[in-house]
PDB file of C-alpha atoms and ligand atoms in Angstrom:
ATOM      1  CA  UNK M   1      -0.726 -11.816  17.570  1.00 63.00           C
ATOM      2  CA  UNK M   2       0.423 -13.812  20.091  1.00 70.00           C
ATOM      3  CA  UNK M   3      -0.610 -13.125  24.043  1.00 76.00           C
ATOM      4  CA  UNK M   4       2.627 -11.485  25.174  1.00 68.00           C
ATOM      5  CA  UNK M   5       2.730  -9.540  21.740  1.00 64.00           C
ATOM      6  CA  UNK M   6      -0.988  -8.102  23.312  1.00 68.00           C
ATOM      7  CA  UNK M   7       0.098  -7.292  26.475  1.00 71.00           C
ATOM      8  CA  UNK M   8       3.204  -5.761  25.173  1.00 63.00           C
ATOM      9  CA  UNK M   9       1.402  -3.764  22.998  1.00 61.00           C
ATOM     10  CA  UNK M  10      -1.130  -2.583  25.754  1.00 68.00           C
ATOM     11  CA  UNK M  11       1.349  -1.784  28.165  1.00 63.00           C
ATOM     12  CA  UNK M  12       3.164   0.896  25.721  1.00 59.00           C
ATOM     13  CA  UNK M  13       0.249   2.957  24.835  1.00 55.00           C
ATOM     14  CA  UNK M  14       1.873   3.909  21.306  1.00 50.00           C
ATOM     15  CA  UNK M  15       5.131   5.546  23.024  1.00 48.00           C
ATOM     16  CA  UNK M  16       7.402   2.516  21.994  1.00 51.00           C
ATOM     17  CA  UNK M  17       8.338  -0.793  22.221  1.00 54.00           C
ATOM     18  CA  UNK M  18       9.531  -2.937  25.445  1.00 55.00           C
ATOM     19  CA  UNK M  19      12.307  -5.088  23.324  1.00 57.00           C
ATOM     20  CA  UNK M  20      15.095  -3.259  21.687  1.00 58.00           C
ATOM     21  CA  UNK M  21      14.708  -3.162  17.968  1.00 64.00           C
ATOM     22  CA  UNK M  22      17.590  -3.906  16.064  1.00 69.00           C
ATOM     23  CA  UNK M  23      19.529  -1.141  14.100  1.00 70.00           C
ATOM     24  CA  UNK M  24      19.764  -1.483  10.399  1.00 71.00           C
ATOM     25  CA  UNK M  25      22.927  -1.459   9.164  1.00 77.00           C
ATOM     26  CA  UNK M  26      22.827  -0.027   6.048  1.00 72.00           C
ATOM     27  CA  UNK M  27      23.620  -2.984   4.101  1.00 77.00           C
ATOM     28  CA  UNK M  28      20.717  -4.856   4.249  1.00 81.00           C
ATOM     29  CA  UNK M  29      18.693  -5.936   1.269  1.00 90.00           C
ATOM     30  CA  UNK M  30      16.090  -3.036   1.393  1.00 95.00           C
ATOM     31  CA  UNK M  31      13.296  -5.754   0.459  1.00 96.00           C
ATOM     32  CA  UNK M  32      14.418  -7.757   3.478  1.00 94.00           C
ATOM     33  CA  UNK M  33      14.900  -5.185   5.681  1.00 93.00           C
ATOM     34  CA  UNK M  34      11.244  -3.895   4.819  1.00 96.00           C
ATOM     35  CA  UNK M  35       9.771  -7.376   5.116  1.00 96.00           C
ATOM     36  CA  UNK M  36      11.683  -7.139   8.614  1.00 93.00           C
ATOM     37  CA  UNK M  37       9.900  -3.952   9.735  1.00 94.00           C
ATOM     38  CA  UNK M  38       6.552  -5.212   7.905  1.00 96.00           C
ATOM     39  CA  UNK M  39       6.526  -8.019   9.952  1.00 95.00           C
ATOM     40  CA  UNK M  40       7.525  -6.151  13.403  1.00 92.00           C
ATOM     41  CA  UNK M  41       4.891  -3.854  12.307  1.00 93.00           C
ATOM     42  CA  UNK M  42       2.401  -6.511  12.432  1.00 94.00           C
ATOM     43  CA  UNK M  43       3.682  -8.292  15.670  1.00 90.00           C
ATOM     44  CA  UNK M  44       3.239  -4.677  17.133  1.00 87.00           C
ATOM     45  CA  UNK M  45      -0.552  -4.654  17.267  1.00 87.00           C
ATOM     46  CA  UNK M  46      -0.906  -1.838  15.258  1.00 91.00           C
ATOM     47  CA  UNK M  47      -4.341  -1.840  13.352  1.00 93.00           C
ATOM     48  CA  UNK M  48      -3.470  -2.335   9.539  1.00 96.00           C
ATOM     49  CA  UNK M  49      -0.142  -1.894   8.899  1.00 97.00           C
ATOM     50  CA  UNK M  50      -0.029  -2.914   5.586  1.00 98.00           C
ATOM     51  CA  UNK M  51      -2.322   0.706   4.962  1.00 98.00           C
ATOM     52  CA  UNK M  52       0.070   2.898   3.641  1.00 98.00           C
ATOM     53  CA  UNK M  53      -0.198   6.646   1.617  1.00 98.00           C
ATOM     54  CA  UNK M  54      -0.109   6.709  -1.802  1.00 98.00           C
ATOM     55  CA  UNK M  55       0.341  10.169  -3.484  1.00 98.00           C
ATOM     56  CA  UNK M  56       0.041  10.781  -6.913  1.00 98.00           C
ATOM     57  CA  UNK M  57       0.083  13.729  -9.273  1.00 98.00           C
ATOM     58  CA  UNK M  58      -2.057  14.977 -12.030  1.00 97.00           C
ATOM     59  CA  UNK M  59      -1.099  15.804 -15.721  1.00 95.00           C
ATOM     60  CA  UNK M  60      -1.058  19.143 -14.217  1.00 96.00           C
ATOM     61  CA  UNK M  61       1.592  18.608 -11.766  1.00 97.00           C
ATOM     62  CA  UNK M  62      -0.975  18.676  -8.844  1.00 97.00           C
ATOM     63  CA  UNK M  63      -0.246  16.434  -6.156  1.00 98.00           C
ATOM     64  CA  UNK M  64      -2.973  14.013  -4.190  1.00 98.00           C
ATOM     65  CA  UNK M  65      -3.052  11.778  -1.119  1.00 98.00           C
ATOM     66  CA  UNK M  66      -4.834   8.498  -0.245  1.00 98.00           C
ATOM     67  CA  UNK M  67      -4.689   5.466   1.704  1.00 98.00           C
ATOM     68  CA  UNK M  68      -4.555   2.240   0.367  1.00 98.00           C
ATOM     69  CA  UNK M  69      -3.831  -1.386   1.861  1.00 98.00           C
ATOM     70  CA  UNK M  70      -0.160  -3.121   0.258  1.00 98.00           C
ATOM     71  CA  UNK M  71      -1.539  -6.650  -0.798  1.00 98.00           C
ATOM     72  CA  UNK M  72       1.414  -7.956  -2.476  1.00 97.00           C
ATOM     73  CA  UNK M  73       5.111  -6.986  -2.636  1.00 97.00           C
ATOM     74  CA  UNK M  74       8.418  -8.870  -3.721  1.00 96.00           C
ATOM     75  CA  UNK M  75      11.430  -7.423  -5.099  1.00 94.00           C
ATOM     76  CA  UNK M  76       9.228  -6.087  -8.375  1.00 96.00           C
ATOM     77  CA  UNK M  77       7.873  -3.882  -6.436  1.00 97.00           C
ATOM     78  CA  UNK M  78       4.606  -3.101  -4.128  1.00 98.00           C
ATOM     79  CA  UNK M  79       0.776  -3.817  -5.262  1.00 98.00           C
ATOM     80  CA  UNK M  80      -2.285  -2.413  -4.384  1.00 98.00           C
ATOM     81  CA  UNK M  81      -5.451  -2.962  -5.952  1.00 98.00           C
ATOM     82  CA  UNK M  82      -8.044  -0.316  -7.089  1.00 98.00           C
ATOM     83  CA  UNK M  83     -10.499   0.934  -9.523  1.00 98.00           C
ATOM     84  CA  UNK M  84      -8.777   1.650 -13.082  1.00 98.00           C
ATOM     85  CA  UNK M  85     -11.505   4.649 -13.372  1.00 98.00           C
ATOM     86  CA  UNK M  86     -10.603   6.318 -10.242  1.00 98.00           C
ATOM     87  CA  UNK M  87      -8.859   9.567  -9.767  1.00 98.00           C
ATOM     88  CA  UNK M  88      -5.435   8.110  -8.406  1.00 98.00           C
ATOM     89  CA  UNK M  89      -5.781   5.722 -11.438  1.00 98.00           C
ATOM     90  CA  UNK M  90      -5.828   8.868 -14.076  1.00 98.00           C
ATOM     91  CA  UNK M  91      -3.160  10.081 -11.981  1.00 98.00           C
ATOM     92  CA  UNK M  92      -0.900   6.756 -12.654  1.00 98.00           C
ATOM     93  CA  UNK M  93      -1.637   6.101 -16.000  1.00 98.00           C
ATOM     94  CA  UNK M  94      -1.020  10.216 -17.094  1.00 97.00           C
ATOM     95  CA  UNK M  95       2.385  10.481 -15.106  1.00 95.00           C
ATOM     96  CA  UNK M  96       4.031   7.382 -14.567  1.00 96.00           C
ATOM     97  CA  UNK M  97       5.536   7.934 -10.973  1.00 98.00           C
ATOM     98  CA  UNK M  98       4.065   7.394  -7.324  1.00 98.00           C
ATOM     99  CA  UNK M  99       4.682   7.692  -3.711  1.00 98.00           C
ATOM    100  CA  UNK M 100       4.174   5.398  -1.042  1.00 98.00           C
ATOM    101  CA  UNK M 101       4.776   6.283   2.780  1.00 98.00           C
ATOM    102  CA  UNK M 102       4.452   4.026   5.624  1.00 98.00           C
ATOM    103  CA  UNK M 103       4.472   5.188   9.399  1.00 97.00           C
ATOM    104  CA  UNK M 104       4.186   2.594  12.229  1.00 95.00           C
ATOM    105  CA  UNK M 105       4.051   4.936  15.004  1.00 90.00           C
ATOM    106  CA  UNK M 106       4.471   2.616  17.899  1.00 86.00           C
ATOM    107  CA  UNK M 107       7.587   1.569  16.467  1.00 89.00           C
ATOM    108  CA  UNK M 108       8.716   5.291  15.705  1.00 90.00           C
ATOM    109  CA  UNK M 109       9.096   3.917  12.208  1.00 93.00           C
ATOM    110  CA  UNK M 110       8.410   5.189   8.326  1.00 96.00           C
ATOM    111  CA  UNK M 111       9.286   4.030   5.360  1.00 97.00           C
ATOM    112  CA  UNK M 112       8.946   6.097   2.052  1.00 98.00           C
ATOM    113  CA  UNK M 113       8.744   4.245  -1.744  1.00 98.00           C
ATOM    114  CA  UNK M 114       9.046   6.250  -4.752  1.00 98.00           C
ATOM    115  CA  UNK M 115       9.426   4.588  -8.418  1.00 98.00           C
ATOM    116  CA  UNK M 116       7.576   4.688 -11.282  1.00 97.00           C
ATOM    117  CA  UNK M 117       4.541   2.519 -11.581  1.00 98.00           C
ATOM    118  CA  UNK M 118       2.685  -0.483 -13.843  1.00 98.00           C
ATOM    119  CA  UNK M 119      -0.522  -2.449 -13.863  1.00 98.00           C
ATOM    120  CA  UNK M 120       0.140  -5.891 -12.932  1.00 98.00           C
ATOM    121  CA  UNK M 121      -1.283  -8.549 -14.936  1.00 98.00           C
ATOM    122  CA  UNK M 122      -4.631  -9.478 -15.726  1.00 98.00           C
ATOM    123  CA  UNK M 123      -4.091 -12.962 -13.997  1.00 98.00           C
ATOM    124  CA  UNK M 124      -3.000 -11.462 -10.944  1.00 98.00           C
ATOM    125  CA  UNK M 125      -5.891  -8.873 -10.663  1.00 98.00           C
ATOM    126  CA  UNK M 126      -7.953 -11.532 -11.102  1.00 98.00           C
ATOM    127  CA  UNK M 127      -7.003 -13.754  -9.162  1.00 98.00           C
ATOM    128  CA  UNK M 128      -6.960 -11.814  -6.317  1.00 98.00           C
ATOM    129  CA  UNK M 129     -10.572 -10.217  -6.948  1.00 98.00           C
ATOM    130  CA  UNK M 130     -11.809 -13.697  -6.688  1.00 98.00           C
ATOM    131  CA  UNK M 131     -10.151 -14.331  -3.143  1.00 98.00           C
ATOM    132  CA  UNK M 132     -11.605 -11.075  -2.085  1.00 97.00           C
ATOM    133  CA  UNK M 133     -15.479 -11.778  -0.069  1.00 97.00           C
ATOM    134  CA  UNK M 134     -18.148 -11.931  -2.107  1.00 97.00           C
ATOM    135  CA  UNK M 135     -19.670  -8.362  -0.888  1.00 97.00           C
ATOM    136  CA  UNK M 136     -16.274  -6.390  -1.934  1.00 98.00           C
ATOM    137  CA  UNK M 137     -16.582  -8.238  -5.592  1.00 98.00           C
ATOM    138  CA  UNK M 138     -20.106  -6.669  -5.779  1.00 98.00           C
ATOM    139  CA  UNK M 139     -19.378  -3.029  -4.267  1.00 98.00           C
ATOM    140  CA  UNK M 140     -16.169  -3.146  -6.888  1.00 98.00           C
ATOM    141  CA  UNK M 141     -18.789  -3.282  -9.532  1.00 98.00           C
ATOM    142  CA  UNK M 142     -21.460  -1.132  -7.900  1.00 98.00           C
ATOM    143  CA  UNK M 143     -18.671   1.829  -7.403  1.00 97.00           C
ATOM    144  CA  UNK M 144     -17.786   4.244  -9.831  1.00 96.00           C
ATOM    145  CA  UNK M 145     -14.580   5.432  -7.950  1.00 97.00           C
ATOM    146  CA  UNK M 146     -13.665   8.899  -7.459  1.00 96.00           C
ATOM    147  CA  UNK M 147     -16.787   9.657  -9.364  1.00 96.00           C
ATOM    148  CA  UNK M 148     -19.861  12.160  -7.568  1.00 97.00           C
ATOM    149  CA  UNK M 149     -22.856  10.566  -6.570  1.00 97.00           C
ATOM    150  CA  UNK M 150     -26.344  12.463  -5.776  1.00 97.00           C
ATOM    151  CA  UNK M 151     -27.013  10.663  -2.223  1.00 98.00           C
ATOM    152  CA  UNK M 152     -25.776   7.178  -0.716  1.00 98.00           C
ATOM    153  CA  UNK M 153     -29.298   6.112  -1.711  1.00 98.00           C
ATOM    154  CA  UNK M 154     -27.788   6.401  -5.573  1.00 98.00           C
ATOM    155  CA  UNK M 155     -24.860   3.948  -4.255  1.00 98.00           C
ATOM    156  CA  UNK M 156     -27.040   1.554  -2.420  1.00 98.00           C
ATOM    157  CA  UNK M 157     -29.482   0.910  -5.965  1.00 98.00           C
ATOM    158  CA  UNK M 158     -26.218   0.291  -7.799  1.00 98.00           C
ATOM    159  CA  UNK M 159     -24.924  -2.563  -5.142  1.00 98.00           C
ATOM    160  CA  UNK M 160     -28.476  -3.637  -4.992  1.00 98.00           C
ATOM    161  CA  UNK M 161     -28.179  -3.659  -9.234  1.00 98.00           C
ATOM    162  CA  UNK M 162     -25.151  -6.000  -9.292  1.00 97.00           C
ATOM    163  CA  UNK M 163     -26.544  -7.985  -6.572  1.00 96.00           C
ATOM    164  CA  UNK M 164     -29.590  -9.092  -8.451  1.00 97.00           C
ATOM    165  CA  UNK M 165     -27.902  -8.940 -11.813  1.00 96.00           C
ATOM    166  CA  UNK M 166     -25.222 -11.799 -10.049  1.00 97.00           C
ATOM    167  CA  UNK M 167     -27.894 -13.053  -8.302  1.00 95.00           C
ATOM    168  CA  UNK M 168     -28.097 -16.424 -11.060  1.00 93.00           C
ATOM    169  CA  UNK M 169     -24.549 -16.693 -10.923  1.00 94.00           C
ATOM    170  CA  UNK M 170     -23.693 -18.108  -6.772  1.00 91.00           C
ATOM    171  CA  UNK M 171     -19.783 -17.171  -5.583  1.00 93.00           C
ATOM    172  CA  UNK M 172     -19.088 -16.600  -9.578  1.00 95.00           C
ATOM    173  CA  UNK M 173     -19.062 -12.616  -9.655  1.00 98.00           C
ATOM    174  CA  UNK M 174     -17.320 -12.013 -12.741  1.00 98.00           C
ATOM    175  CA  UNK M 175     -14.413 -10.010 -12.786  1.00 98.00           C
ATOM    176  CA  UNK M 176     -14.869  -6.144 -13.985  1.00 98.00           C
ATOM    177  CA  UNK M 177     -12.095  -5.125 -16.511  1.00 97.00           C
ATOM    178  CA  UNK M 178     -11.692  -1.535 -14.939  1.00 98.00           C
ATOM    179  CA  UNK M 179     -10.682  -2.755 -11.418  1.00 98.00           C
ATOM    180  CA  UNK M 180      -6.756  -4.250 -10.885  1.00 98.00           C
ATOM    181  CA  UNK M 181      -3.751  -3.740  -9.365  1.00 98.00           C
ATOM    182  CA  UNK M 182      -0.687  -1.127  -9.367  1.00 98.00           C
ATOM    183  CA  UNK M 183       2.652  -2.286  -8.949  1.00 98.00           C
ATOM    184  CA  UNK M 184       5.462   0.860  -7.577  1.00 98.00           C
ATOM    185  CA  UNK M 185       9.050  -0.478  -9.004  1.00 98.00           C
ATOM    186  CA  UNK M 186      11.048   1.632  -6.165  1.00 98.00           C
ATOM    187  CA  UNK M 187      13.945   3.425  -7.549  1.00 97.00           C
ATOM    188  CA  UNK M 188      14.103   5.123  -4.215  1.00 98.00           C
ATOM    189  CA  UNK M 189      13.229   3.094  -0.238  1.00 97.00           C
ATOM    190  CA  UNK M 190      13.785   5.176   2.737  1.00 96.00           C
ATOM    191  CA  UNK M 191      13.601   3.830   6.298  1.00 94.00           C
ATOM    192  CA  UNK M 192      13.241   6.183   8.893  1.00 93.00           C
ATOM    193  CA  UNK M 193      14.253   5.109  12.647  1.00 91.00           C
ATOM    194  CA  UNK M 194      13.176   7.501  15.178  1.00 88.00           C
ATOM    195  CA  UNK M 195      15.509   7.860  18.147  1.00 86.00           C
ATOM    196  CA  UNK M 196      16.242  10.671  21.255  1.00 81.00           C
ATOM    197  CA  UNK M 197      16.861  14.231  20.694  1.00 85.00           C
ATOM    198  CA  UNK M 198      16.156  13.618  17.202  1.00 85.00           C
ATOM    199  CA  UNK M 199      18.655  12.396  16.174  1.00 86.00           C
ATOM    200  CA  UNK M 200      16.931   9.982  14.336  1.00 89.00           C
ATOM    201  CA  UNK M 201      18.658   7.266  11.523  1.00 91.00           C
ATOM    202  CA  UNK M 202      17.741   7.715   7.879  1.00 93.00           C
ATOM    203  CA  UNK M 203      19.338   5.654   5.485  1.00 94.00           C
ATOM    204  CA  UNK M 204      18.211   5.520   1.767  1.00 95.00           C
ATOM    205  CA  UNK M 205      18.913   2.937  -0.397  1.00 95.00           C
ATOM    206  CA  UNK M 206      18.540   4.226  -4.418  1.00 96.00           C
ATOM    207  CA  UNK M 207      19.155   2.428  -7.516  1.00 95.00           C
ATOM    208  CA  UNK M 208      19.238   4.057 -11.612  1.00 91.00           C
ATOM    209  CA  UNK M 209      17.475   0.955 -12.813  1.00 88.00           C
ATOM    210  CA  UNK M 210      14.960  -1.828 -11.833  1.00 84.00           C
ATOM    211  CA  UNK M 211      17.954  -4.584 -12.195  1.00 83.00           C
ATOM    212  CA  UNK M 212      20.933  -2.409 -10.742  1.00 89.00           C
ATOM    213  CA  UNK M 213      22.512  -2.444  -7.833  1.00 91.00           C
ATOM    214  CA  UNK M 214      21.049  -0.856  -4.652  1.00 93.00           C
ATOM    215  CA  UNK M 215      23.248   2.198  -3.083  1.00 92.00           C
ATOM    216  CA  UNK M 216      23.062   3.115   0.399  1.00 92.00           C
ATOM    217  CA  UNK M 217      23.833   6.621   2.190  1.00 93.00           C
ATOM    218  CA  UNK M 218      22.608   7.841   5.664  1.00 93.00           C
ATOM    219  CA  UNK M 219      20.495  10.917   5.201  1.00 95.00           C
ATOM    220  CA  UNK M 220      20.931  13.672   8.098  1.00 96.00           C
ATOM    221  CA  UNK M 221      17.512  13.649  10.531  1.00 95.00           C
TER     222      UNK M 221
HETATM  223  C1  LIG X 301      -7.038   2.307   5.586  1.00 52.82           C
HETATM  224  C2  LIG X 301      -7.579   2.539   4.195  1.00 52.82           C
HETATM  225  C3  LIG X 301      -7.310   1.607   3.203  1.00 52.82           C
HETATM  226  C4  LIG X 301      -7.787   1.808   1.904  1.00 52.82           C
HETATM  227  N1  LIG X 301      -7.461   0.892   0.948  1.00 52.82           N
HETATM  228  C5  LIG X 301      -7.815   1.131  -0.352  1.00 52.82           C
HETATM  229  C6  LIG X 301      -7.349   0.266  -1.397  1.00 52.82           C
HETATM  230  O1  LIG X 301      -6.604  -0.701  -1.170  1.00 52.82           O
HETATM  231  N2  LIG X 301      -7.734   0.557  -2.668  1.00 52.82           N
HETATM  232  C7  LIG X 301      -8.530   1.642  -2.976  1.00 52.82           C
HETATM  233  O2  LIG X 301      -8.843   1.835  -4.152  1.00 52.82           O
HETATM  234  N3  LIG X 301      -8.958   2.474  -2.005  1.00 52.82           N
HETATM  235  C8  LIG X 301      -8.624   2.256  -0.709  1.00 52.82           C
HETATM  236  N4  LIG X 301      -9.027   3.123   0.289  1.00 52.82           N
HETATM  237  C9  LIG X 301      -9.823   4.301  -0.107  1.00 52.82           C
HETATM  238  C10 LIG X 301      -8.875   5.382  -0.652  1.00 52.82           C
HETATM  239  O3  LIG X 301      -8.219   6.039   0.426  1.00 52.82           O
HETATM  240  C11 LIG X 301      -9.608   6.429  -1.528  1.00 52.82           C
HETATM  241  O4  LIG X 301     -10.695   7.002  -0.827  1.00 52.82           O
HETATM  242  C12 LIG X 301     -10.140   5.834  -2.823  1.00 52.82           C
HETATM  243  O5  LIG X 301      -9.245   4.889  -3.379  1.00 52.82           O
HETATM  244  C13 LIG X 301     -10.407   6.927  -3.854  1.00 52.82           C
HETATM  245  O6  LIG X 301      -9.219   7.655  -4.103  1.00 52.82           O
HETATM  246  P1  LIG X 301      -9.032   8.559  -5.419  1.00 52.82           P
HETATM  247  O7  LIG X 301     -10.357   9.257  -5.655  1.00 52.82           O
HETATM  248  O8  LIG X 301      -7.944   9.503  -5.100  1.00 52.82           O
HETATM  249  O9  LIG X 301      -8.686   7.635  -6.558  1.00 52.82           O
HETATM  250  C14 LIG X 301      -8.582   2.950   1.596  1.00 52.82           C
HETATM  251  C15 LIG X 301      -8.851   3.879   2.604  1.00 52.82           C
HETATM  252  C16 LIG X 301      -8.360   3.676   3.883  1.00 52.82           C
HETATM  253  C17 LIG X 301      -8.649   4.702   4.942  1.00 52.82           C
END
């Protein structure tokens, strides 16, 4: 961030921007336009704007919330990266569908994903596990995600397990099979613009298939 993006960001105190922000139109590219509001997000100074909700529902049509951080996203679709075990995972795999909502409050801005999910590949998992610092390629192995433990003591022995277990191998952790990446194919991208008197703009672009066409309509406040 550069000085004046700082100061600019100090001097709001979350209740908006100084610049004008410019309008969508309705006919952007909704990939562009959310790269556009990514990257405003991130000029912003808010803390982690790639974290974003992700809910997901159970087999039994129960619904759960979580955050996790977008690593990846191009027009397939929007990765994370978790633990294959873990309950969101169960979730995924069972039902096929997920929801992702991001709110960059200092911009008055959200933006909500729904499509149906996949894994991503093997390669990719993989290769970004080994860009990830060594300690976060250890705890991946030493958590069993979603899973209850008897005290942290019980999570501590299992990082200090892997460490010593890796302990031959330097920077080499190897890569654990039930940790990887989740890739949303939208169907569905809504960007949400707030504005005075609430009249806020909402325009939602939808599409029937991964390689159709994107529709557009503005969605009341
Ligand atoms: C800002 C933030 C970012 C997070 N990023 C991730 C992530 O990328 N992947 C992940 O598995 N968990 C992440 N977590 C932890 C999840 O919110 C959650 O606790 C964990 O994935 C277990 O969820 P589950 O039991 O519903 O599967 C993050 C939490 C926060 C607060």
């Amino acid at each position: 961030m550069s000085i004046f993006q700082k100061i600019r960001c100090a001097i709001t105190l979350g209740q908006g921007v100084l610049l004008e922000l410019p309008e969508p139109t309705g006919q952007e590219d909704p990939f562009e336009l959310f790269d556009t509001w990514l990257e405003a997000a991130k000029d912003s100074g808010i803390i982690l704007p790639e974290s974003m909700n992700i809910s997901s529902v159970s087999s039994q049509g129960r619904p759960s919330s979580r955050m996790v951080l977008l690593k990846d996203f191009d027009t397939h679709g929007f990765v994370f990266f978790t633990n294959y075990q873990s309950r969101k995972a169960q979730d995924l795999e069972q039902n096929g569908f997920a929801s992702l909502n991001f709110h960059w409050n200092i911009l008055q801005r959200q933006v909500r994903i729904e499509g149906r999910v996949e894994r991503v590949s093997v390669e990719e998992s993989k290769a970004y596990f080994d860009s990830r610092a060594k300690g976060s390629r250890i705890g991946a192995w030493a958590s069993h995600q979603s899973k209850v433990l008897a005290n942290r003591e019980e999570l501590e022995a299992q990082f200090k397990y892997y460490q010593d277990k890796f302990a031959q191998v330097g920077n080499e952790i190897p890569y654990p099979e039930f940790w990887g990446g989740y890739r949303i194919v939208p169907d569905s991208i809504e960007f949400w613009q707030g504005k005075a008197s609430r009249l806020h703009d909402r325009f939602r672009y939808h599409r029937e298939q991964p390689q159709t066409a994107w529709q557009v309509e503005r969605l009341s406040p």
